């Protein structure tokens, strides 16, 4: 298990890392090390690995552990949030124990893949993992999962001594952060926004920071909005958020909505163009992109 890391003095900027692969779709440790170094140079010291942006459902156990070990080696003083999700609680507990041995600081769990639960069942599922996890546990609400973490469920789970945070990727609900913070008042639960366009509204509601995929390619924007807000410069924070909103707009393009691989390409291609990662390959076989699609991304980013 890793040594506890010092808490940041202001809101948390946690980047949800992409997973670099070689052309033959094996894990590219060298590119992952370069990506972490690139982000650290830009002021990022908290990393979420083996999450949805990291293609976690497509990774086997050995790759999951190699990713954690590689990021720990590249950021010995960083904080690592590691996805441990699976279909059942036994799988998640096993992943949490392995993640602790690999150097993670916090385990992150979604509701079960594929199967739908009612809310009392989700409480029991999460509690079983929190009871057995050697790492503090963060919940991960994502609108694509079969079972949502409702506000009352989060409030119940926030009372657990080993549940410390929630990453909330809800799409466009501006009120959910305030509702969860009100429901969890008096607990140490931290609320992390997972939707880029809601970062500043989350800070205004009392949230504790963000876990963002687009931090891979534009960490300075998120560092800017968090720093400006922490300094009390609301006008400057709003300016940074407008730039984030413009970047987030690429996700609204119909070309991007074709598949998860198209979504990932909006981050991997700019990283490859900068020489941070060697290829844009993902875990899925047989995925290719047209020159026109890549030109769309280049033009948008420019």
Coordinates of C-alpha atoms in Angstrom, one line a residue:
X1 CA 0.0 0.0 0.0
X2 CA 1.3 3.5 -0.8
X3 CA 2.1 6.2 1.6
X4 CA -0.7 8.8 2.1
X5 CA -0.1 11.9 -0.1
X6 CA -0.5 15.4 1.2
X7 CA -3.9 17.0 0.3
X8 CA -3.9 19.9 -2.1
X9 CA -4.4 23.4 -0.6
X10 CA -7.2 24.2 -3.0
X11 CA -9.7 22.4 -5.3
X12 CA -8.6 19.1 -6.7
X13 CA -7.6 18.7 -10.4
X14 CA -7.6 15.0 -11.1
X15 CA -6.9 14.0 -14.7
X16 CA -8.7 10.8 -16.0
X17 CA -5.8 9.3 -17.9
X18 CA -6.1 7.8 -21.3
X19 CA -4.3 4.5 -21.7
X20 CA -1.7 4.5 -24.5
X21 CA -1.2 1.4 -26.6
X22 CA 1.3 0.3 -29.2
X23 CA 0.2 -0.4 -32.8
X24 CA -0.3 -4.0 -31.9
X25 CA -2.6 -2.9 -29.0
X26 CA -0.3 -3.8 -26.1
X27 CA 0.1 -1.4 -23.3
X28 CA 2.7 1.3 -24.0
X29 CA 4.4 2.0 -20.7
X30 CA 6.9 4.5 -22.2
X31 CA 4.1 6.7 -23.6
X32 CA 2.2 6.4 -20.3
X33 CA 5.3 7.6 -18.5
X34 CA 5.7 10.5 -20.9
X35 CA 2.0 11.4 -20.5
X36 CA 2.4 11.6 -16.7
X37 CA 5.6 13.6 -17.0
X38 CA 3.8 16.0 -19.4
X39 CA 0.9 16.5 -17.0
X40 CA 3.2 16.9 -14.0
X41 CA 5.1 19.6 -15.9
X42 CA 1.7 21.3 -16.3
X43 CA 0.9 21.2 -12.5
X44 CA -1.1 18.0 -12.3
X45 CA -0.4 15.8 -9.3
X46 CA -3.5 13.7 -9.1
X47 CA -4.3 10.9 -11.6
X48 CA -7.3 8.7 -12.1
X49 CA -6.3 5.5 -13.9
X50 CA -8.2 2.5 -15.1
X51 CA -11.4 4.5 -15.4
X52 CA -13.8 4.8 -18.3
X53 CA -11.4 7.1 -20.2
X54 CA -8.7 4.6 -19.6
X55 CA -10.7 1.9 -21.3
X56 CA -11.0 -0.1 -18.1
X57 CA -13.7 -2.6 -19.2
X58 CA -11.4 -3.7 -22.0
X59 CA -8.3 -4.3 -19.9
X60 CA -7.2 -7.5 -18.3
X61 CA -6.0 -7.6 -14.7
X62 CA -2.3 -7.6 -15.5
X63 CA -2.7 -4.5 -17.6
X64 CA -4.6 -2.7 -14.8
X65 CA -1.8 -3.4 -12.4
X66 CA 0.9 -2.4 -14.9
X67 CA -0.8 0.9 -15.5
X68 CA -0.9 1.7 -11.7
X69 CA 2.7 0.6 -11.2
X70 CA 3.8 2.7 -14.2
X71 CA 2.0 5.8 -13.0
X72 CA 3.3 5.4 -9.5
X73 CA 6.9 5.1 -10.9
X74 CA 6.4 8.3 -12.9
X75 CA 4.7 10.2 -10.1
X76 CA 6.1 8.9 -6.8
X77 CA 4.6 11.8 -4.9
X78 CA 1.4 11.9 -6.8
X79 CA -2.1 10.7 -5.7
X80 CA -3.4 7.8 -7.7
X81 CA -7.2 7.0 -7.9
X82 CA -7.5 3.5 -9.4
X83 CA -10.7 2.1 -11.0
X84 CA -11.6 -1.3 -9.5
X85 CA -15.0 -1.8 -11.0
X86 CA -16.3 -5.1 -12.3
X87 CA -19.5 -7.0 -12.5
X88 CA -19.7 -8.2 -8.9
X89 CA -18.4 -7.0 -5.5
X90 CA -16.0 -9.9 -5.3
X91 CA -14.3 -8.7 -8.5
X92 CA -14.1 -5.2 -7.2
X93 CA -12.7 -6.2 -3.8
X94 CA -10.0 -8.3 -5.5
X95 CA -9.1 -5.4 -7.8
X96 CA -8.9 -3.0 -4.8
X97 CA -6.5 -5.3 -3.0
X98 CA -4.4 -5.6 -6.2
X99 CA -4.5 -1.9 -6.7
X100 CA -3.2 -1.2 -3.2
X101 CA -0.3 -3.5 -3.7
X102 CA 0.5 -1.8 -7.1
X103 CA 0.7 1.6 -5.4
X104 CA -2.8 3.2 -5.7
X105 CA -4.0 5.6 -3.0
X106 CA -7.8 5.5 -3.5
X107 CA -10.0 2.8 -5.1
X108 CA -12.8 4.0 -7.4
X109 CA -15.9 1.9 -8.0
X110 CA -18.9 2.2 -10.3
X111 CA -22.2 0.4 -10.0
X112 CA -22.0 -3.1 -11.4
X113 CA -21.4 -3.6 -15.1
X114 CA -24.4 -5.0 -17.1
X115 CA -26.7 -5.8 -14.2
X116 CA -29.3 -3.3 -12.8
X117 CA -29.8 -3.0 -9.1
X118 CA -32.4 -1.2 -6.9
X119 CA -31.0 1.4 -4.6
X120 CA -30.9 -0.7 -1.4
X121 CA -29.0 -3.4 -3.4
X122 CA -26.5 -0.7 -4.6
X123 CA -26.0 0.4 -1.0
X124 CA -25.2 -3.2 0.0
X125 CA -23.0 -3.7 -3.0
X126 CA -20.9 -0.6 -2.2
X127 CA -20.8 -1.2 1.5
X128 CA -19.4 -4.7 0.9
X129 CA -16.6 -3.3 -1.2
X130 CA -15.9 -0.4 1.3
X131 CA -15.8 -2.9 4.2
X132 CA -13.2 -5.1 2.5
X133 CA -11.1 -2.6 0.6
X134 CA -7.6 -1.8 2.0
X135 CA -7.9 1.5 0.2
X136 CA -10.3 4.4 0.9
X137 CA -13.2 4.1 -1.6
X138 CA -14.5 6.7 -4.0
X139 CA -17.9 6.1 -5.7
X140 CA -18.2 6.8 -9.4
X141 CA -21.6 7.8 -10.8
X142 CA -21.8 7.6 -14.6
X143 CA -25.0 8.0 -16.6
X144 CA -24.0 5.1 -18.9
X145 CA -24.2 2.6 -16.1
X146 CA -27.3 0.5 -15.5
X147 CA -27.8 1.7 -12.0
X148 CA -27.4 5.4 -10.9
X149 CA -26.2 6.5 -7.5
X150 CA -29.2 8.6 -6.4
X151 CA -28.8 11.4 -3.9
X152 CA -30.3 9.5 -1.0
X153 CA -28.0 6.5 -1.8
X154 CA -25.0 8.7 -1.8
X155 CA -26.1 10.2 1.5
X156 CA -26.3 6.7 3.1
X157 CA -23.0 5.7 1.8
X158 CA -21.3 8.9 2.9
X159 CA -21.7 7.7 6.4
X160 CA -19.3 4.8 5.8
X161 CA -15.9 5.6 7.3
X162 CA -14.1 4.2 4.3
X163 CA -16.1 6.0 1.6
X164 CA -14.4 9.3 1.0
X165 CA -15.5 10.8 -2.4
X166 CA -17.8 10.8 -5.3
X167 CA -16.9 11.3 -8.9
X168 CA -20.1 12.5 -10.6
X169 CA -20.5 12.2 -14.4
X170 CA -24.2 13.0 -14.8
X171 CA -24.3 14.8 -18.1
X172 CA -25.9 18.1 -17.5
X173 CA -27.6 18.2 -14.1
X174 CA -26.5 21.6 -12.6
X175 CA -28.4 21.0 -9.4
X176 CA -27.1 17.5 -8.4
X177 CA -23.9 18.8 -6.8
X178 CA -25.7 21.1 -4.4
X179 CA -28.2 18.4 -3.6
X180 CA -25.5 15.9 -2.8
X181 CA -23.5 18.3 -0.7
X182 CA -26.6 19.2 1.3
X183 CA -27.5 15.6 1.8
X184 CA -23.9 14.7 2.9
X185 CA -23.3 17.7 5.1
X186 CA -21.4 16.8 8.2
X187 CA -19.6 13.9 6.5
X188 CA -16.1 14.1 4.9
X189 CA -17.3 13.1 1.5
X190 CA -15.7 15.1 -1.3
X191 CA -17.7 15.8 -4.5
X192 CA -15.6 15.7 -7.7
X193 CA -17.3 16.9 -11.0
X194 CA -16.8 14.6 -14.0
X195 CA -18.3 16.8 -16.6
X196 CA -16.0 19.5 -18.0
X197 CA -18.7 22.1 -18.6
X198 CA -19.9 21.9 -15.0
X199 CA -16.6 22.5 -13.3
X200 CA -17.2 26.1 -12.3
X201 CA -20.9 25.6 -11.3
X202 CA -19.7 22.7 -9.1
X203 CA -17.1 25.0 -7.4
X204 CA -19.8 27.6 -6.9
X205 CA -22.0 25.0 -5.3
X206 CA -19.3 24.0 -2.8
X207 CA -17.8 21.1 -4.7
X208 CA -14.2 20.0 -4.1
X209 CA -12.8 19.8 -7.7
X210 CA -13.0 17.8 -10.8
X211 CA -11.9 14.5 -12.5
X212 CA -11.7 15.4 -16.2
X213 CA -10.8 13.5 -19.3
X214 CA -10.0 16.6 -21.3
X215 CA -7.3 17.4 -18.7
X216 CA -5.1 15.1 -20.8
X217 CA -5.0 17.7 -23.6
X218 CA -5.8 21.0 -21.8
X219 CA -4.8 20.7 -18.1
X220 CA -3.9 24.4 -18.1
X221 CA -7.6 25.3 -18.6
X222 CA -8.7 23.4 -15.6
X223 CA -5.8 24.5 -13.5
X224 CA -6.7 28.0 -14.4
X225 CA -10.4 27.8 -13.4
X226 CA -9.6 26.1 -10.1
X227 CA -6.8 28.6 -9.2
X228 CA -8.9 31.6 -10.1
X229 CA -11.8 30.4 -8.1
X230 CA -9.6 29.5 -5.1
X231 CA -8.1 33.1 -5.3
X232 CA -11.6 34.6 -5.4
X233 CA -11.3 35.9 -8.9
X234 CA -14.7 35.0 -10.2
X235 CA -14.4 36.9 -13.5
X236 CA -11.2 35.2 -14.4
X237 CA -12.7 31.8 -13.4
X238 CA -15.7 32.5 -15.7
X239 CA -13.2 33.3 -18.5
X240 CA -11.4 30.0 -18.0
X241 CA -14.8 28.1 -17.9
X242 CA -15.8 29.6 -21.2
X243 CA -12.7 28.2 -22.8
X244 CA -13.4 24.8 -21.2
X245 CA -17.0 25.0 -22.6
X246 CA -15.6 25.6 -26.1
X247 CA -13.3 22.6 -25.8
X248 CA -16.1 20.4 -24.4
X249 CA -18.2 21.3 -27.4
X250 CA -16.3 18.7 -29.5
X251 CA -18.3 16.0 -27.6
X252 CA -21.5 17.4 -29.1
X253 CA -20.4 16.7 -32.7
X254 CA -22.3 13.8 -34.3
X255 CA -19.0 12.5 -35.7
X256 CA -17.7 12.0 -32.1
X257 CA -20.9 10.3 -30.9
X258 CA -20.4 7.3 -33.3
X259 CA -18.5 5.3 -30.8
X260 CA -16.5 5.3 -27.6
X261 CA -13.4 5.0 -29.8
X262 CA -14.3 8.2 -31.6
X263 CA -14.6 10.0 -28.2
X264 CA -11.1 8.7 -27.2
X265 CA -9.6 9.8 -30.4
X266 CA -10.3 13.5 -29.6
X267 CA -7.8 13.2 -26.8
X268 CA -5.3 10.6 -28.2
X269 CA -4.8 12.4 -31.5
X270 CA -3.7 15.7 -30.0
X271 CA -1.4 13.9 -27.6
X272 CA 0.2 12.1 -30.5
X273 CA 0.5 15.3 -32.5
X274 CA 2.5 16.8 -29.6
X275 CA 4.7 13.7 -29.3
X276 CA 3.4 12.8 -25.9
X277 CA 2.2 9.3 -26.9
X278 CA 3.4 7.2 -29.8
X279 CA 0.1 6.1 -31.3
X280 CA -3.6 6.7 -31.1
X281 CA -4.4 3.0 -30.8
X282 CA -6.9 1.8 -28.3
X283 CA -7.7 -1.6 -26.8
X284 CA -10.3 -2.5 -29.4
X285 CA -9.1 -4.3 -32.5
X286 CA -9.9 -3.2 -36.0
X287 CA -10.7 0.4 -35.2
X288 CA -9.6 2.9 -37.9
X289 CA -10.5 6.6 -38.5
X290 CA -10.8 8.5 -41.8
X291 CA -8.5 11.3 -42.7
X292 CA -11.6 13.6 -42.7
X293 CA -12.4 12.7 -39.1
X294 CA -8.9 13.4 -38.0
X295 CA -8.9 16.7 -39.8
X296 CA -12.1 17.6 -38.0
X297 CA -10.3 17.0 -34.7
X298 CA -7.2 19.0 -35.8
X299 CA -9.3 21.9 -37.0
X300 CA -11.4 21.9 -33.8
X301 CA -8.4 21.9 -31.5
X302 CA -6.7 24.6 -33.6

